[in-house]
Amino acid sequence: MADAMEQLYQQVILDHAREKHGYGLEQGAAGESFQVNPTCGDEVRLRVHLADGTAAPVIERVSWEGLGCSISQASLSVLSDLVAGADVARADELTETFRALMSGRGQPLDAEREEMLGDAGAFVGVAKYPARIKCALLGWMALRDALAHALTAEPSIVAPDQEKS
Amino acid sequence: MTTTAGPLTATELIAIREDFPLLERTVRGGRPLVYLDSAATSQKPECVTDAEQDFYLRRNAAVHRGAHQLAEEATEAYEKARAAVAGLVGVDAGEIVWTKNATEAINHVAYAMSNATLGRGGEDAAALRLGPGDEIVVTEAEHHANLVPWQELCARTGATLRWLGVTDEGRIDTGTLGVINERTRLVAFAHASNVTGAIAPVAAIVAAAHAVGALVVLDACQSVPHLPVDLRALDVDFAAFSGHKMLGPTGIGVLYGRADLLAAMPPFLTGGSMVEVVTMESTSYAPPPQRFEAGTQMVAQTVGLNAAADYLAELGMSAVAAHEAVLTEHLVRGVAGIDGVRVLGPTDATDRLGVVAFDVAGVHPHDVGQVLDDAGIAIRVGHHCAQPVHRRLGVHASARASVGIYTTHAEIDVFLEHLAGVRSFFGLGGSRG
């Protein structure tokens, strides 16, 4: 296959798509989100689990289940690694940085932000394909929504048919 | 071009392709385009864009109003297009209603029934009224455009939605025709599925529907561009199809309605152009088809569609079907023959169109589409606006290749060759590379 595909589907992405870190919904979440990509019907349910005994909320881990392409599944796997142990401000910062990478049309970020993203930096090639950016962002949208539920008095568990896509 | 009964000759196919400038372009860094997404939308021959341009540059005016010469010419073009499309599908011009797409065409029928239920249209429309105890029947293979409007109509009227099943092979299960019963008021189904490519057993379904006095709505979006379709002979009461899938422009769709039914139907969209007498208290409506054409119409698109219909008629729909039948055979056999790839639909070319959805084991359709795109091959990925049939066939989404009149045998070869390499690229069934 051609180089463009090797750049898009970097080995680290294919590995994460296979390993799916964080896969399997767990009980005791502080917030949950169900997100759908209406163009392909892909979906993810993601839960945020907060650590006990911290002054400010800290994400202990996320757990998730979903159906999707290698880009969306790998992105969720990488996200699970990145946000474990992060406080809310850090999670927001990671989300914004990943969004910046996705809106960069395939240009890498500066070294500091690349460093912050770790394996998520491998998604740089996705930003060259506008139709696939949504795939990579699906998990991050779920994270933001689940955190919002976790940090407000809103019901944390929402049935899929009540969710807007 | 000559009209032939059999498949096109190589010379004829070359001549056809020359009519479609887009097919000459390259994509993704210089690769020749292999366009296998005609079921989503067809490419346009130059005569269609020329006709639209000529209308705007030389004849543009509002239709059915104004006494000047341009208005006359524009109106004539608009009505000539209606006659051309009617002729292609074997009905009268007065039975063709312009809509903006096939979805809107189906909604015209659904909202006419809804409005009739509310008393609009008076006693003339009484036969269109629905209520609790009445049933509408669709199939599990429908495009959302021929499912959601009926779900909504049932929700508004208290009627019940039922459906014919789909076999493991992706065909409508005629063993479930018993779902159509004396409570059934309307049966809506696709002439050919946009996922499985299967052609519906129209005669059997129409017979079952009419035996209990139910109306039949045919979604002909996939059939009209690819097969000879005679709506009168099929004996359906309504049909919907879109311009953009039959070499025509976007923004134009067609509703066919049997003359007596259109005459009885209350309008869906109301406003300018569709009236007779308007007072501050009430309005009387124009006869069909104008009754259903509210507001400024898409005149240039009808002119473009006229050119598309003429183009297809000149080729001859039998020749179109014969050419595509050969391609379909090659495509469906080729896809079915690749290890780890399952065709979602009939695996032979009998009673099916060249719309071939498939599942690649272990590889998401989006990823399949991406690596094919990198080779210049355009296919559709996702649920193709038909989630229930995917669920029925045990998948979440699929990839789909579909042919058109301009598709070549060699293009299908290129597609099959690259499809065969997809699993190994993702580290399945062999080494990557």
Coordinates of C-alpha atoms in Angstrom, one line a residue:
Chain A
M1 CA 0.0 0.0 0.0
A2 CA 1.0 3.6 -0.6
D3 CA 2.9 5.8 1.9
A4 CA -0.1 8.0 2.6
M5 CA -1.9 5.0 4.1
E6 CA 1.2 4.0 6.1
Q7 CA 1.2 7.6 7.5
L8 CA -2.5 7.5 8.3
Y9 CA -2.5 4.0 9.8
Q10 CA 0.7 4.2 11.8
Q11 CA 1.6 1.1 13.7
V12 CA 0.8 2.7 17.0
I13 CA -2.7 3.4 15.8
L14 CA -3.3 -0.2 14.6
D15 CA -1.9 -1.5 17.9
H16 CA -4.2 0.6 20.0
A17 CA -7.2 -0.3 17.7
R18 CA -6.4 -3.9 18.5
E19 CA -5.6 -3.5 22.2
K20 CA -8.3 -1.0 23.1
H21 CA -7.0 0.2 26.5
G22 CA -9.9 1.0 28.8
Y23 CA -12.4 -1.2 27.0
G24 CA -15.2 -2.7 29.1
L25 CA -17.7 -0.6 31.0
E26 CA -17.1 -0.5 34.7
Q27 CA -19.5 0.3 37.5
G28 CA -19.2 3.3 39.9
A29 CA -18.7 6.0 37.3
A30 CA -19.3 9.7 38.2
G31 CA -20.5 10.5 34.7
E32 CA -21.3 8.8 31.4
S33 CA -21.8 9.8 27.8
F34 CA -23.2 8.1 24.7
Q35 CA -22.0 9.6 21.4
V36 CA -22.9 8.6 17.9
N37 CA -21.2 9.6 14.6
P38 CA -24.3 10.0 12.5
T39 CA -22.5 9.6 9.2
C40 CA -21.5 6.0 9.8
G41 CA -23.5 5.0 12.9
D42 CA -20.4 4.4 15.0
E43 CA -21.1 4.8 18.7
V44 CA -19.3 4.9 22.0
R45 CA -20.4 4.8 25.6
L46 CA -17.8 6.3 27.9
R47 CA -17.7 6.5 31.7
V48 CA -15.5 8.7 33.8
H49 CA -14.4 7.3 37.2
L50 CA -13.1 9.9 39.6
A51 CA -10.5 9.3 42.3
D52 CA -11.5 9.3 46.0
G53 CA -10.1 11.7 48.5
T54 CA -8.7 14.4 46.2
A55 CA -9.5 18.1 46.8
A56 CA -10.2 18.9 43.2
P57 CA -11.7 16.2 40.9
V58 CA -9.2 13.8 39.4
I59 CA -9.9 11.3 36.7
E60 CA -8.9 7.9 38.1
R61 CA -9.7 6.2 34.8
V62 CA -12.2 6.0 32.0
S63 CA -14.0 2.9 30.8
W64 CA -15.8 2.6 27.5
E65 CA -17.4 0.3 24.9
G66 CA -18.2 1.1 21.3
L67 CA -18.4 0.2 17.7
G68 CA -16.2 1.9 15.3
C69 CA -13.3 2.1 12.8
S70 CA -9.7 1.7 13.7
I71 CA -9.3 5.4 14.0
S72 CA -12.1 5.9 16.6
Q73 CA -11.2 2.8 18.6
A74 CA -7.5 3.7 18.7
S75 CA -8.3 7.2 19.7
L76 CA -10.4 6.0 22.6
S77 CA -7.6 3.6 23.7
V78 CA -5.0 6.4 23.6
L79 CA -7.4 8.8 25.4
S80 CA -7.8 6.2 28.2
D81 CA -4.1 6.1 28.7
L82 CA -3.7 9.9 28.6
V83 CA -6.4 11.0 31.0
A84 CA -5.9 8.4 33.7
G85 CA -4.7 10.4 36.7
A86 CA -5.4 13.8 35.1
D87 CA -7.3 16.5 36.9
V88 CA -10.1 18.2 35.0
A89 CA -8.0 21.1 33.9
R90 CA -5.4 18.7 32.5
A91 CA -8.2 16.7 30.7
D92 CA -9.5 19.9 29.1
E93 CA -6.0 20.9 28.1
L94 CA -5.5 17.4 26.5
T95 CA -8.8 17.7 24.7
E96 CA -8.0 21.1 23.3
T97 CA -4.6 20.0 22.2
F98 CA -5.9 17.0 20.4
R99 CA -8.6 19.2 18.8
A100 CA -5.8 21.5 17.6
L101 CA -4.0 18.5 16.1
M102 CA -7.2 17.5 14.3
S103 CA -7.7 21.0 12.9
G104 CA -4.1 21.2 11.7
R105 CA -4.6 19.7 8.2
G106 CA -1.8 17.2 8.9
Q107 CA 0.8 19.7 10.2
P108 CA 2.4 18.6 13.5
L109 CA 2.0 20.7 16.6
D110 CA 5.0 22.3 18.4
A111 CA 7.3 20.0 20.4
E112 CA 5.8 20.8 23.8
R113 CA 2.3 20.0 22.7
E114 CA 3.5 16.9 20.8
E115 CA 5.1 15.7 23.9
M116 CA 1.9 16.2 25.9
L117 CA -0.1 14.1 23.4
G118 CA 2.3 11.1 23.4
D119 CA 0.8 8.3 21.3
A120 CA -2.1 10.6 20.3
G121 CA 0.4 12.5 18.2
A122 CA 0.3 9.6 15.8
F123 CA -3.1 10.8 14.7
V124 CA -1.6 13.7 12.9
G125 CA -2.3 12.0 9.5
V126 CA -6.0 11.8 10.3
A127 CA -6.3 15.6 10.0
K128 CA -5.6 15.3 6.3
Y129 CA -8.8 13.5 5.8
P130 CA -11.8 15.7 6.9
A131 CA -14.2 12.8 6.9
R132 CA -12.1 10.9 9.4
I133 CA -11.6 13.7 12.0
K134 CA -15.0 13.0 13.5
C135 CA -13.9 9.4 14.0
A136 CA -10.8 10.5 16.0
L137 CA -12.8 13.1 18.0
L138 CA -15.7 10.8 19.0
G139 CA -14.1 9.6 22.2
W140 CA -12.9 13.1 23.1
M141 CA -16.4 14.4 22.7
A142 CA -17.7 11.6 24.9
L143 CA -15.0 12.5 27.5
R144 CA -16.0 16.1 27.6
D145 CA -19.7 15.3 27.9
A146 CA -19.2 12.6 30.6
L147 CA -17.0 15.0 32.6
A148 CA -19.7 17.7 32.4
H149 CA -22.2 15.2 33.8
A150 CA -19.8 14.1 36.5
L151 CA -19.2 17.7 37.6
T152 CA -22.8 18.9 37.7
A153 CA -25.9 17.7 39.4
E154 CA -27.3 16.3 36.1
P155 CA -28.2 12.6 36.0
S156 CA -24.9 10.9 35.1
I157 CA -26.5 7.9 33.2
V158 CA -28.4 8.8 30.1
A159 CA -30.2 6.3 28.0
P160 CA -29.1 6.3 24.3
D161 CA -32.5 7.2 23.0
Q162 CA -32.5 10.4 25.0
E163 CA -29.2 11.4 23.7
K164 CA -28.9 13.7 20.7
S165 CA -26.6 12.4 18.1
Chain B
M1 CA -25.1 6.7 -29.9
T2 CA -27.1 3.7 -31.1
T3 CA -29.7 1.9 -29.2
T4 CA -28.8 -1.7 -28.6
A5 CA -30.7 -4.5 -26.9
G6 CA -27.6 -6.2 -25.7
P7 CA -24.6 -5.1 -23.6
L8 CA -22.7 -2.0 -24.9
T9 CA -19.8 -2.5 -27.2
A10 CA -16.4 -1.2 -26.1
T11 CA -16.8 1.7 -28.6
E12 CA -20.2 2.6 -27.3
L13 CA -18.9 2.6 -23.7
I14 CA -15.9 4.8 -24.6
A15 CA -18.4 7.2 -26.3
I16 CA -20.5 7.3 -23.2
R17 CA -17.5 8.0 -20.9
E18 CA -16.5 10.9 -23.1
D19 CA -19.9 12.5 -22.1
F20 CA -18.8 12.5 -18.5
P21 CA -15.8 14.9 -18.1
L22 CA -15.5 14.1 -14.3
L23 CA -14.6 10.5 -15.1
E24 CA -11.3 11.7 -16.7
R25 CA -10.0 13.4 -13.5
T26 CA -7.5 11.9 -11.1
V27 CA -7.6 11.9 -7.3
R28 CA -5.2 11.4 -4.4
G29 CA -2.0 12.4 -6.1
G30 CA -2.7 11.5 -9.7
R31 CA -4.5 8.2 -9.5
P32 CA -7.2 7.7 -12.1
L33 CA -10.7 7.9 -10.6
V34 CA -12.6 4.6 -10.3
Y35 CA -16.1 5.8 -9.4
L36 CA -18.1 3.0 -7.8
D37 CA -20.6 5.1 -5.9
S38 CA -23.4 5.7 -8.4
A39 CA -26.0 4.3 -6.0
A40 CA -25.3 7.4 -3.8
T41 CA -25.3 9.8 -6.7
S42 CA -24.6 9.4 -10.4
Q43 CA -22.1 11.5 -12.4
K44 CA -23.6 13.9 -15.0
P45 CA -23.2 13.9 -18.7
E46 CA -22.3 17.2 -20.2
C47 CA -25.7 17.5 -22.0
V48 CA -27.3 17.8 -18.5
T49 CA -25.1 20.7 -17.4
D50 CA -25.3 22.3 -20.8
A51 CA -29.1 22.2 -20.6
E52 CA -29.2 23.8 -17.2
Q53 CA -26.7 26.4 -18.3
D54 CA -28.6 27.1 -21.5
F55 CA -31.8 27.6 -19.5
Y56 CA -30.2 30.1 -17.2
L57 CA -28.4 32.0 -19.9
R58 CA -31.2 32.1 -22.5
R59 CA -34.7 31.2 -21.2
N60 CA -34.7 31.9 -17.4
A61 CA -38.0 33.2 -16.1
A62 CA -40.6 32.3 -13.5
V63 CA -43.0 29.5 -14.6
H64 CA -46.8 29.5 -14.7
R65 CA -47.0 33.2 -14.2
G66 CA -46.2 36.3 -16.3
A67 CA -47.4 37.0 -19.9
H68 CA -44.0 37.7 -21.4
Q69 CA -42.3 35.5 -23.9
L70 CA -39.6 34.3 -21.6
A71 CA -42.2 33.2 -19.1
E72 CA -43.8 31.2 -21.8
E73 CA -40.6 29.6 -22.8
A74 CA -39.6 28.7 -19.3
T75 CA -43.0 27.2 -18.6
E76 CA -42.8 25.2 -21.8
A77 CA -39.4 23.9 -20.8
Y78 CA -40.7 23.0 -17.3
E79 CA -43.7 21.1 -18.6
K80 CA -41.7 19.5 -21.4
A81 CA -39.4 18.0 -18.7
R82 CA -42.5 16.6 -16.9
A83 CA -43.6 14.9 -20.1
A84 CA -40.1 13.5 -20.7
V85 CA -39.8 12.0 -17.2
A86 CA -43.4 10.7 -17.4
G87 CA -42.5 9.0 -20.7
L88 CA -39.5 7.3 -19.3
V89 CA -41.5 5.6 -16.6
G90 CA -44.7 5.0 -18.6
V91 CA -47.2 7.4 -17.0
D92 CA -49.0 10.6 -18.0
A93 CA -47.3 14.0 -17.5
G94 CA -50.1 15.1 -15.2
E95 CA -49.3 12.3 -12.8
I96 CA -45.7 13.6 -12.2
V97 CA -45.2 16.0 -9.4
W98 CA -41.8 17.8 -9.0
T99 CA -40.3 17.7 -5.6
K100 CA -36.9 18.7 -4.3
N101 CA -35.9 15.0 -3.8
A102 CA -37.4 11.5 -3.3
T103 CA -37.6 12.0 0.4
E104 CA -39.9 15.0 -0.1
A105 CA -41.9 13.0 -2.6
I106 CA -42.6 10.3 0.0
N107 CA -43.5 12.9 2.5
H108 CA -46.1 14.4 0.1
V109 CA -48.0 11.1 0.4
A110 CA -47.5 10.7 4.1
Y111 CA -48.6 14.3 4.9
A112 CA -51.5 14.1 2.5
M113 CA -52.8 11.1 4.5
S114 CA -52.0 12.9 7.7
N115 CA -53.9 16.0 6.5
A116 CA -56.8 13.9 5.2
T117 CA -57.0 12.3 8.7
L118 CA -57.5 15.9 10.1
G119 CA -60.4 16.4 7.7
R120 CA -58.5 18.3 5.0
G121 CA -59.5 17.4 1.5
G122 CA -63.0 16.7 2.6
E123 CA -64.9 13.6 1.6
D124 CA -62.8 13.2 -1.6
A125 CA -59.8 12.4 0.6
A126 CA -61.7 10.2 3.0
A127 CA -60.1 7.1 1.6
L128 CA -56.7 8.5 2.7
R129 CA -57.7 8.9 6.4
L130 CA -55.9 6.7 9.0
G131 CA -56.6 5.9 12.6
P132 CA -56.0 3.4 15.3
G133 CA -56.5 -0.1 14.0
D134 CA -55.2 0.8 10.5
E135 CA -51.8 -0.5 9.5
I136 CA -49.0 0.6 7.2
V137 CA -46.6 -2.0 5.9
V138 CA -43.0 -1.4 4.9
T139 CA -40.0 -3.8 4.7
E140 CA -37.0 -4.3 6.8
A141 CA -34.8 -3.4 3.9
E142 CA -36.0 0.2 3.4
H143 CA -33.9 3.3 3.1
H144 CA -34.7 5.6 6.0
A145 CA -36.5 7.9 3.5
N146 CA -39.1 5.2 3.0
L147 CA -39.3 4.2 6.7
V148 CA -39.1 7.3 8.9
P149 CA -42.0 9.2 7.2
W150 CA -44.3 6.2 7.8
Q151 CA -43.2 5.9 11.4
E152 CA -44.0 9.5 11.8
L153 CA -47.4 9.2 10.0
C154 CA -48.3 6.3 12.4
A155 CA -47.3 8.4 15.4
R156 CA -49.5 11.2 14.2
T157 CA -52.6 9.1 13.3
G158 CA -52.5 6.2 15.7
A159 CA -52.0 3.7 12.9
T160 CA -49.6 0.8 13.4
L161 CA -46.4 0.2 11.4
R162 CA -45.6 -3.3 10.4
W163 CA -43.0 -4.8 8.1
L164 CA -42.1 -7.6 5.7
G165 CA -39.0 -9.5 6.8
V166 CA -35.7 -9.9 4.9
T167 CA -34.1 -13.3 4.3
D168 CA -30.5 -14.1 5.2
E169 CA -29.7 -13.5 1.6
G170 CA -31.0 -10.0 1.8
R171 CA -34.2 -10.4 -0.2
I172 CA -37.7 -9.5 0.9
D173 CA -39.1 -12.6 2.6
T174 CA -42.2 -13.4 0.6
G175 CA -43.1 -15.9 3.4
T176 CA -44.0 -12.8 5.5
L177 CA -46.5 -11.4 3.0
G178 CA -49.2 -12.5 5.5
V179 CA -48.3 -9.3 7.4
I180 CA -50.5 -7.6 4.7
N181 CA -54.1 -8.0 5.9
E182 CA -57.5 -6.4 5.8
R183 CA -56.3 -3.7 8.2
T184 CA -53.4 -2.7 5.9
R185 CA -54.0 0.7 4.3
L186 CA -50.7 1.3 2.6
V187 CA -47.7 -0.8 1.6
A188 CA -44.4 1.1 0.9
F189 CA -41.3 -0.7 -0.4
A190 CA -38.2 -0.2 -2.5
H191 CA -38.1 -1.5 -6.0
A192 CA -34.5 -2.3 -5.4
S193 CA -32.6 -2.1 -2.1
N194 CA -29.8 0.4 -1.9
V195 CA -27.9 -2.0 0.3
T196 CA -28.5 -5.5 -0.9
G197 CA -29.2 -4.6 -4.5
A198 CA -32.0 -7.1 -4.5
I199 CA -35.0 -6.4 -6.7
A200 CA -38.2 -6.7 -4.9
P201 CA -40.9 -9.2 -5.9
V202 CA -43.1 -6.3 -7.0
A203 CA -46.0 -8.2 -8.5
A204 CA -46.4 -10.4 -5.4
I205 CA -46.4 -7.5 -3.0
V206 CA -48.7 -5.3 -5.2
A207 CA -51.1 -8.2 -5.6
A208 CA -51.2 -8.8 -1.8
A209 CA -51.7 -5.1 -1.2
H210 CA -54.4 -4.5 -3.7
A211 CA -56.2 -7.7 -2.7
V212 CA -56.9 -6.0 0.6
G213 CA -57.5 -2.5 -0.9
A214 CA -54.2 -1.0 0.3
L215 CA -52.3 1.6 -1.6
V216 CA -48.8 0.9 -2.9
V217 CA -45.9 3.3 -2.7
L218 CA -42.8 2.3 -4.6
D219 CA -39.4 3.8 -3.8
A220 CA -37.9 3.6 -7.3
C221 CA -34.7 5.6 -6.6
Q222 CA -32.4 2.7 -7.3
S223 CA -34.4 1.1 -10.2
V224 CA -35.3 4.0 -12.5
P225 CA -31.7 4.9 -13.3
H226 CA -30.8 1.2 -14.1
L227 CA -33.8 -0.7 -15.4
P228 CA -36.7 -0.2 -17.8
V229 CA -39.4 0.8 -15.4
D230 CA -43.1 1.0 -16.4
L231 CA -45.0 2.3 -13.4
R232 CA -48.3 1.7 -15.0
A233 CA -47.5 -1.9 -15.8
L234 CA -46.2 -2.4 -12.2
D235 CA -49.6 -1.1 -11.1
V236 CA -48.3 0.9 -8.2
D237 CA -50.3 3.8 -6.9
F238 CA -47.4 6.1 -6.0
A239 CA -43.7 6.1 -6.8
A240 CA -40.8 8.3 -5.8
F241 CA -37.4 8.7 -7.4
S242 CA -34.6 11.3 -7.5
G243 CA -33.0 13.1 -10.3
H244 CA -29.5 13.0 -9.1
K245 CA -29.2 9.2 -9.2
M246 CA -30.4 9.1 -12.8
L247 CA -27.7 11.4 -14.3
G248 CA -29.7 14.5 -13.5
P249 CA -29.1 17.4 -11.2
T250 CA -29.5 17.5 -7.4
G251 CA -32.5 19.4 -6.0
I252 CA -35.0 17.7 -8.2
G253 CA -37.1 14.6 -7.3
V254 CA -40.2 13.0 -8.6
L255 CA -43.5 11.9 -7.2
Y256 CA -45.7 9.8 -9.4
G257 CA -49.3 9.5 -8.3
R258 CA -52.2 7.8 -10.1
A259 CA -54.3 10.6 -11.5
D260 CA -57.4 9.9 -9.4
L261 CA -55.3 9.7 -6.2
L262 CA -53.5 13.0 -6.8
A263 CA -56.9 14.6 -7.5
A264 CA -58.2 13.4 -4.1
M265 CA -55.1 14.4 -2.1
P266 CA -54.9 17.5 0.1
P267 CA -51.6 19.4 -0.3
F268 CA -48.6 19.0 2.0
L269 CA -46.7 22.2 1.3
T270 CA -48.9 25.3 0.8
G271 CA -48.4 28.9 -0.3
G272 CA -47.8 30.5 -3.7
S273 CA -48.4 28.9 -7.1
M274 CA -50.6 26.0 -5.8
V275 CA -53.9 27.9 -5.4
E276 CA -57.0 28.9 -7.3
V277 CA -58.8 31.5 -5.3
V278 CA -57.5 33.0 -2.1
T279 CA -59.5 35.1 0.3
M280 CA -58.6 36.2 3.8
E281 CA -60.7 33.3 5.1
S282 CA -59.8 30.4 2.9
T283 CA -58.2 29.1 -0.2
S284 CA -59.1 26.7 -3.0
Y285 CA -56.4 24.7 -4.5
A286 CA -55.1 24.2 -8.0
P287 CA -55.6 20.8 -9.7
P288 CA -52.6 18.4 -9.6
P289 CA -49.8 18.5 -10.3
Q290 CA -49.6 22.3 -9.5
R291 CA -51.4 21.7 -6.2
F292 CA -48.3 20.0 -4.9
E293 CA -45.8 22.4 -6.3
A294 CA -45.9 25.3 -3.8
G295 CA -43.5 28.2 -4.2
T296 CA -40.9 29.0 -6.8
Q297 CA -39.9 25.8 -8.5
M298 CA -36.5 24.3 -9.4
V299 CA -37.0 25.0 -13.1
A300 CA -33.4 24.7 -14.2
Q301 CA -33.1 21.3 -12.5
T302 CA -36.2 20.1 -14.3
V303 CA -34.6 21.1 -17.6
G304 CA -31.4 19.3 -16.5
L305 CA -33.4 16.2 -15.6
N306 CA -35.2 16.4 -19.0
A307 CA -31.7 16.1 -20.6
A308 CA -30.9 13.2 -18.4
A309 CA -34.1 11.4 -19.2
D310 CA -33.5 12.0 -22.9
Y311 CA -30.0 10.7 -22.6
L312 CA -31.2 7.5 -20.9
A313 CA -34.0 7.1 -23.4
E314 CA -31.6 7.5 -26.3
L315 CA -29.3 4.8 -24.9
G316 CA -32.4 2.7 -24.2
M317 CA -33.1 1.5 -20.7
S318 CA -32.8 -2.1 -22.0
A319 CA -29.3 -1.4 -23.1
V320 CA -28.5 0.3 -19.8
A321 CA -29.8 -2.7 -17.9
A322 CA -27.9 -5.2 -20.2
H323 CA -24.6 -3.4 -19.7
E324 CA -25.0 -3.2 -16.0
A325 CA -26.1 -6.8 -15.7
V326 CA -22.8 -7.9 -17.1
L327 CA -21.0 -5.6 -14.7
T328 CA -23.1 -6.8 -11.8
E329 CA -22.2 -10.4 -12.4
H330 CA -18.5 -9.6 -12.5
L331 CA -18.7 -7.4 -9.4
V332 CA -20.8 -9.6 -7.2
R333 CA -18.9 -12.8 -8.1
G334 CA -15.6 -11.0 -7.6
V335 CA -16.5 -9.7 -4.2
A336 CA -18.0 -13.0 -3.0
G337 CA -14.8 -14.7 -4.1
I338 CA -12.4 -12.8 -1.9
D339 CA -11.4 -14.5 1.3
G340 CA -12.8 -12.8 4.4
V341 CA -15.3 -10.7 2.5
R342 CA -19.0 -11.4 2.8
V343 CA -21.6 -10.0 0.3
L344 CA -24.6 -8.5 2.1
G345 CA -27.2 -9.5 -0.4
P346 CA -27.6 -12.0 -3.1
T347 CA -24.4 -13.5 -4.4
D348 CA -25.6 -14.1 -7.9
A349 CA -26.7 -11.6 -10.4
T350 CA -30.3 -12.8 -10.7
D351 CA -32.9 -10.2 -9.8
R352 CA -30.4 -7.8 -8.4
L353 CA -28.7 -4.6 -9.4
G354 CA -25.1 -3.7 -9.3
V355 CA -25.2 -2.4 -5.8
V356 CA -23.0 -4.6 -3.7
A357 CA -22.6 -4.0 0.0
F358 CA -20.1 -6.2 1.8
D359 CA -18.4 -6.8 5.1
V360 CA -14.7 -7.3 5.4
A361 CA -14.0 -9.5 8.4
G362 CA -12.1 -7.6 11.1
V363 CA -11.9 -4.3 9.2
H364 CA -14.3 -1.5 9.7
P365 CA -16.0 -0.2 6.5
H366 CA -14.5 3.3 7.1
D367 CA -11.1 1.8 7.0
V368 CA -11.9 -0.3 3.9
G369 CA -13.1 2.8 2.2
Q370 CA -10.0 4.7 3.2
V371 CA -7.5 2.3 1.7
L372 CA -9.5 2.0 -1.5
D373 CA -9.8 5.8 -1.7
D374 CA -6.0 5.9 -1.5
A375 CA -6.0 3.9 -4.8
G376 CA -8.5 6.3 -6.4
I377 CA -11.5 4.1 -5.8
A378 CA -14.6 5.8 -4.6
I379 CA -17.1 3.6 -2.7
R380 CA -19.7 4.3 0.0
V381 CA -19.1 3.4 3.6
G382 CA -21.5 3.5 6.6
H383 CA -25.1 2.4 7.0
H384 CA -26.3 3.9 3.7
C385 CA -29.3 5.4 5.4
A386 CA -30.6 1.9 6.1
Q387 CA -29.7 0.9 9.6
P388 CA -32.4 -1.8 10.1
V389 CA -31.3 -4.0 7.2
H390 CA -27.7 -3.8 8.4
R391 CA -28.9 -4.9 11.9
R392 CA -30.9 -7.7 10.2
L393 CA -27.8 -9.0 8.4
G394 CA -25.8 -8.9 11.5
V395 CA -23.5 -5.9 10.9
H396 CA -23.3 -2.4 12.1
A397 CA -22.3 -0.8 8.8
S398 CA -20.9 -1.9 5.5
A399 CA -18.9 -0.8 2.5
R400 CA -20.7 -0.6 -0.8
A401 CA -19.6 -0.6 -4.5
S402 CA -22.2 0.3 -7.1
V403 CA -22.1 0.6 -10.9
G404 CA -23.5 3.1 -13.4
I405 CA -23.9 3.2 -17.1
Y406 CA -20.3 4.5 -17.5
T407 CA -18.7 1.8 -15.3
T408 CA -16.2 -0.4 -17.0
H409 CA -15.1 -4.0 -16.5
A410 CA -11.6 -2.8 -16.0
E411 CA -12.6 -0.5 -13.2
I412 CA -14.2 -3.4 -11.4
D413 CA -11.0 -5.4 -11.8
V414 CA -9.0 -2.5 -10.2
F415 CA -11.5 -2.4 -7.3
L416 CA -11.4 -6.2 -6.8
E417 CA -7.6 -6.2 -6.8
H418 CA -7.4 -3.6 -4.1
L419 CA -10.2 -5.0 -2.1
A420 CA -8.3 -8.3 -2.0
G421 CA -5.4 -6.5 -0.3
V422 CA -7.4 -4.7 2.4
R423 CA -7.2 -7.4 5.1
S424 CA -3.5 -7.9 4.8
F425 CA -2.9 -4.2 5.0
F426 CA -4.6 -4.3 8.4
G427 CA -2.5 -7.3 9.5
L428 CA -5.2 -9.9 8.9
G429 CA -5.0 -13.0 6.8
G430 CA -1.4 -12.4 5.8
S431 CA 1.5 -9.9 6.3
R432 CA 1.0 -6.2 6.1
G433 CA 2.1 -4.5 2.9

